[in-house]
Every structure is written in C-alpha cells, then in structure tokens.
Amino acid sequence: MAKQPRAWQRMLSGRRLDLLDPTPVDIEIEDIAHGLAFVARWNGQTHGDYAYSVAEHSLLVEEIFGRMCPRATVADRLTALLHDAPEYVIGDMISPVKAAVGPGYEDLDKRLTSAIHIRFGLPAMTPAKLKKQIKQADRISAWMEAVQIAGFSRAEADKFFGAPDLDLIADLQILLRPPLQVRRDFTARHAALMVAL
C-alpha cells in the first residue's frame, strides 16, 4: 500500500494544520498574522526596501471596505480583514496563475476560509453581497498597489482593476514596513475587532 503524502504543516504555534481537511481548532491568529506578514504580494515585484505583504494589504482592504460601507458590522469588517487569510499557508498567487492552476486552488482556498471563519465566529461562507463589497475594496487596494509600488501607469491600473473613487483613498498611502511591525499591527487589529464582535 502506497504511503499517503504529507498534507499538513506545522505552525509556529505548534499546531499541525491539515491543508486538505483544515479544522478550526488548528487555526491561531498568530500563525495567520506571521504567515501573511512574510508573504509578498505581486510576487515581490514592488519598489521599496521591504516586500508589500498580504498582511499589509489586508489591513488596507479592511480600511477601504470600512470607508465604502460605513454601516458595516464588526463581523463584516473582520471578514474583510481575513479575506486573504488562507494565503498564510498556501501563499499568494497572481490572478493569471490562479486561473491556470484551476479549481484545485479554489477548493483549497474555500476549505481554509471556512475553517478560519468558524474559528473566529464568522459564517463559514461569506454572503454574496458582502463578498462582492470586499472584492471591490480589494480591487481598489490592488489599483493603489499597482500605481504606487508595482510600476503600473494609472491607465494600466484603470484597465486591469477599474478606476477607483479617488476621494475615497486620497489620504491613503501604501506602506512598506518590516514584517514584524506589520504582523503586530495585523494581530492588534484582529484583537480589536474580536473584542468589539
């Protein structure tokens, strides 16, 4: 009988997360924050002394989402903060690669998202309307990242991500910070939302 390949990863917390069958009890915010703070968006192809991390992106998306939806619940904002949380173990892939990989990546992402949501008291599946609103905030963040740190012209960013409401983001600036600083801020924001939940 062939030995099954290992499908789990040991986390810094000591948890052993089964990537194919994740359970909420094996998920810790410290592991998520640490992983996301060290995962580079844009495959690391950004200007600056530090990679722009998924954790930093998640903080920005949650801020933009809150501006777009000022009446959003705390649970909605937590969902926005955690929208890319599975990437703490599966990494960040640019959209063309995700499309090429196919449904296997999407299935893995869905299973991890469900376990993460349940762990933090959110519905396993994000309601369609909320998912669409978070995706809009995500696209605005991607536009900002493209223009400010990834070398895109505004015309290119408008073409790929849609032109944002510039008044909504006029005072926002992309930050490139050390991973441990971003990890701390991501963990603190998660804690603040959990207290308010």
JSON list of N, CA and C in Angstrom, two decimals, residues 38-54 91-94 145 149-151 176:
[
{"chain": "A", "resi": 38, "resn": "PHE", "atom": "N", "xyz": [4.84, 37.70, 6.01]},
{"chain": "A", "resi": 38, "resn": "PHE", "atom": "CA", "xyz": [6.01, 37.27, 5.25]},
{"chain": "A", "resi": 38, "resn": "PHE", "atom": "C", "xyz": [5.68, 36.81, 3.83]},
{"chain": "A", "resi": 39, "resn": "VAL", "atom": "N", "xyz": [4.41, 36.90, 3.44]},
{"chain": "A", "resi": 39, "resn": "VAL", "atom": "CA", "xyz": [4.02, 36.56, 2.07]},
{"chain": "A", "resi": 39, "resn": "VAL", "atom": "C", "xyz": [3.95, 37.85, 1.26]},
{"chain": "A", "resi": 40, "resn": "ALA", "atom": "N", "xyz": [4.74, 37.91, 0.19]},
{"chain": "A", "resi": 40, "resn": "ALA", "atom": "CA", "xyz": [4.80, 39.11, -0.65]},
{"chain": "A", "resi": 40, "resn": "ALA", "atom": "C", "xyz": [3.71, 39.10, -1.71]},
{"chain": "A", "resi": 41, "resn": "ARG", "atom": "N", "xyz": [3.04, 40.22, -1.84]},
{"chain": "A", "resi": 41, "resn": "ARG", "atom": "CA", "xyz": [2.13, 40.40, -2.98]},
{"chain": "A", "resi": 41, "resn": "ARG", "atom": "C", "xyz": [2.94, 40.75, -4.23]},
{"chain": "A", "resi": 42, "resn": "TRP", "atom": "N", "xyz": [2.32, 40.60, -5.37]},
{"chain": "A", "resi": 42, "resn": "TRP", "atom": "CA", "xyz": [2.96, 40.92, -6.64]},
{"chain": "A", "resi": 42, "resn": "TRP", "atom": "C", "xyz": [4.22, 40.09, -6.86]},
{"chain": "A", "resi": 43, "resn": "ASN", "atom": "N", "xyz": [4.28, 38.91, -6.24]},
{"chain": "A", "resi": 43, "resn": "ASN", "atom": "CA", "xyz": [5.46, 38.05, -6.33]},
{"chain": "A", "resi": 43, "resn": "ASN", "atom": "C", "xyz": [6.73, 38.81, -5.94]},
{"chain": "A", "resi": 44, "resn": "GLY", "atom": "N", "xyz": [6.58, 39.80, -5.06]},
{"chain": "A", "resi": 44, "resn": "GLY", "atom": "CA", "xyz": [7.73, 40.57, -4.59]},
{"chain": "A", "resi": 44, "resn": "GLY", "atom": "C", "xyz": [8.22, 41.61, -5.58]},
{"chain": "A", "resi": 45, "resn": "GLN", "atom": "N", "xyz": [7.53, 41.78, -6.70]},
{"chain": "A", "resi": 45, "resn": "GLN", "atom": "CA", "xyz": [7.98, 42.72, -7.74]},
{"chain": "A", "resi": 45, "resn": "GLN", "atom": "C", "xyz": [7.42, 44.11, -7.47]},
{"chain": "A", "resi": 46, "resn": "THR", "atom": "N", "xyz": [7.86, 44.70, -6.37]},
{"chain": "A", "resi": 46, "resn": "THR", "atom": "CA", "xyz": [7.43, 46.04, -5.97]},
{"chain": "A", "resi": 46, "resn": "THR", "atom": "C", "xyz": [8.65, 46.86, -5.58]},
{"chain": "A", "resi": 47, "resn": "HIS", "atom": "N", "xyz": [8.51, 48.16, -5.71]},
{"chain": "A", "resi": 47, "resn": "HIS", "atom": "CA", "xyz": [9.58, 49.08, -5.31]},
{"chain": "A", "resi": 47, "resn": "HIS", "atom": "C", "xyz": [9.64, 49.15, -3.79]},
{"chain": "A", "resi": 48, "resn": "GLY", "atom": "N", "xyz": [10.83, 49.43, -3.25]},
{"chain": "A", "resi": 48, "resn": "GLY", "atom": "CA", "xyz": [10.96, 49.63, -1.82]},
{"chain": "A", "resi": 48, "resn": "GLY", "atom": "C", "xyz": [11.90, 48.65, -1.17]},
{"chain": "A", "resi": 49, "resn": "ASP", "atom": "N", "xyz": [12.22, 48.92, 0.07]},
{"chain": "A", "resi": 49, "resn": "ASP", "atom": "CA", "xyz": [13.16, 48.11, 0.82]},
{"chain": "A", "resi": 49, "resn": "ASP", "atom": "C", "xyz": [12.54, 46.86, 1.43]},
{"chain": "A", "resi": 50, "resn": "TYR", "atom": "N", "xyz": [11.21, 46.82, 1.49]},
{"chain": "A", "resi": 50, "resn": "TYR", "atom": "CA", "xyz": [10.50, 45.65, 2.03]},
{"chain": "A", "resi": 50, "resn": "TYR", "atom": "C", "xyz": [9.46, 45.20, 1.01]},
{"chain": "A", "resi": 51, "resn": "ALA", "atom": "N", "xyz": [9.18, 43.93, 1.03]},
{"chain": "A", "resi": 51, "resn": "ALA", "atom": "CA", "xyz": [8.09, 43.42, 0.20]},
{"chain": "A", "resi": 51, "resn": "ALA", "atom": "C", "xyz": [6.77, 43.95, 0.74]},
{"chain": "A", "resi": 52, "resn": "TYR", "atom": "N", "xyz": [5.82, 44.12, -0.14]},
{"chain": "A", "resi": 52, "resn": "TYR", "atom": "CA", "xyz": [4.48, 44.53, 0.29]},
{"chain": "A", "resi": 52, "resn": "TYR", "atom": "C", "xyz": [3.73, 43.25, 0.64]},
{"chain": "A", "resi": 53, "resn": "SER", "atom": "N", "xyz": [3.44, 43.07, 1.90]},
{"chain": "A", "resi": 53, "resn": "SER", "atom": "CA", "xyz": [2.91, 41.79, 2.37]},
{"chain": "A", "resi": 53, "resn": "SER", "atom": "C", "xyz": [1.39, 41.70, 2.25]},
{"chain": "A", "resi": 54, "resn": "VAL", "atom": "N", "xyz": [0.91, 40.47, 2.27]},
{"chain": "A", "resi": 54, "resn": "VAL", "atom": "CA", "xyz": [-0.52, 40.20, 2.28]},
{"chain": "A", "resi": 54, "resn": "VAL", "atom": "C", "xyz": [-1.14, 40.75, 3.57]},
{"chain": "A", "resi": 91, "resn": "GLY", "atom": "N", "xyz": [0.13, 30.66, 0.27]},
{"chain": "A", "resi": 91, "resn": "GLY", "atom": "CA", "xyz": [0.82, 31.70, -0.46]},
{"chain": "A", "resi": 91, "resn": "GLY", "atom": "C", "xyz": [-0.10, 32.54, -1.31]},
{"chain": "A", "resi": 92, "resn": "ASP", "atom": "N", "xyz": [0.46, 33.58, -1.90]},
{"chain": "A", "resi": 92, "resn": "ASP", "atom": "CA", "xyz": [-0.30, 34.47, -2.76]},
{"chain": "A", "resi": 92, "resn": "ASP", "atom": "C", "xyz": [0.11, 34.20, -4.20]},
{"chain": "A", "resi": 93, "resn": "MET", "atom": "N", "xyz": [-0.87, 34.00, -5.03]},
{"chain": "A", "resi": 93, "resn": "MET", "atom": "CA", "xyz": [-0.59, 33.83, -6.47]},
{"chain": "A", "resi": 93, "resn": "MET", "atom": "C", "xyz": [-1.27, 34.96, -7.21]},
{"chain": "A", "resi": 94, "resn": "ILE", "atom": "N", "xyz": [-0.60, 35.49, -8.23]},
{"chain": "A", "resi": 94, "resn": "ILE", "atom": "CA", "xyz": [-1.24, 36.50, -9.04]},
{"chain": "A", "resi": 94, "resn": "ILE", "atom": "C", "xyz": [-2.40, 35.85, -9.80]},
{"chain": "A", "resi": 145, "resn": "GLU", "atom": "N", "xyz": [-1.88, 49.72, -5.11]},
{"chain": "A", "resi": 145, "resn": "GLU", "atom": "CA", "xyz": [-0.60, 49.00, -5.10]},
{"chain": "A", "resi": 145, "resn": "GLU", "atom": "C", "xyz": [0.05, 49.06, -6.49]},
{"chain": "A", "resi": 149, "resn": "ILE", "atom": "N", "xyz": [3.37, 51.21, -6.09]},
{"chain": "A", "resi": 149, "resn": "ILE", "atom": "CA", "xyz": [4.59, 50.41, -5.83]},
{"chain": "A", "resi": 149, "resn": "ILE", "atom": "C", "xyz": [4.92, 49.35, -6.88]},
{"chain": "A", "resi": 150, "resn": "ALA", "atom": "N", "xyz": [4.00, 49.07, -7.81]},
{"chain": "A", "resi": 150, "resn": "ALA", "atom": "CA", "xyz": [4.24, 47.97, -8.76]},
{"chain": "A", "resi": 150, "resn": "ALA", "atom": "C", "xyz": [4.54, 48.45, -10.18]},
{"chain": "A", "resi": 151, "resn": "GLY", "atom": "N", "xyz": [4.71, 49.75, -10.37]},
{"chain": "A", "resi": 151, "resn": "GLY", "atom": "CA", "xyz": [5.16, 50.25, -11.65]},
{"chain": "A", "resi": 151, "resn": "GLY", "atom": "C", "xyz": [4.13, 50.40, -12.75]},
{"chain": "A", "resi": 176, "resn": "LEU", "atom": "N", "xyz": [5.39, 50.38, 3.20]},
{"chain": "A", "resi": 176, "resn": "LEU", "atom": "CA", "xyz": [6.30, 49.25, 3.12]},
{"chain": "A", "resi": 176, "resn": "LEU", "atom": "C", "xyz": [7.07, 49.21, 4.43]}
]
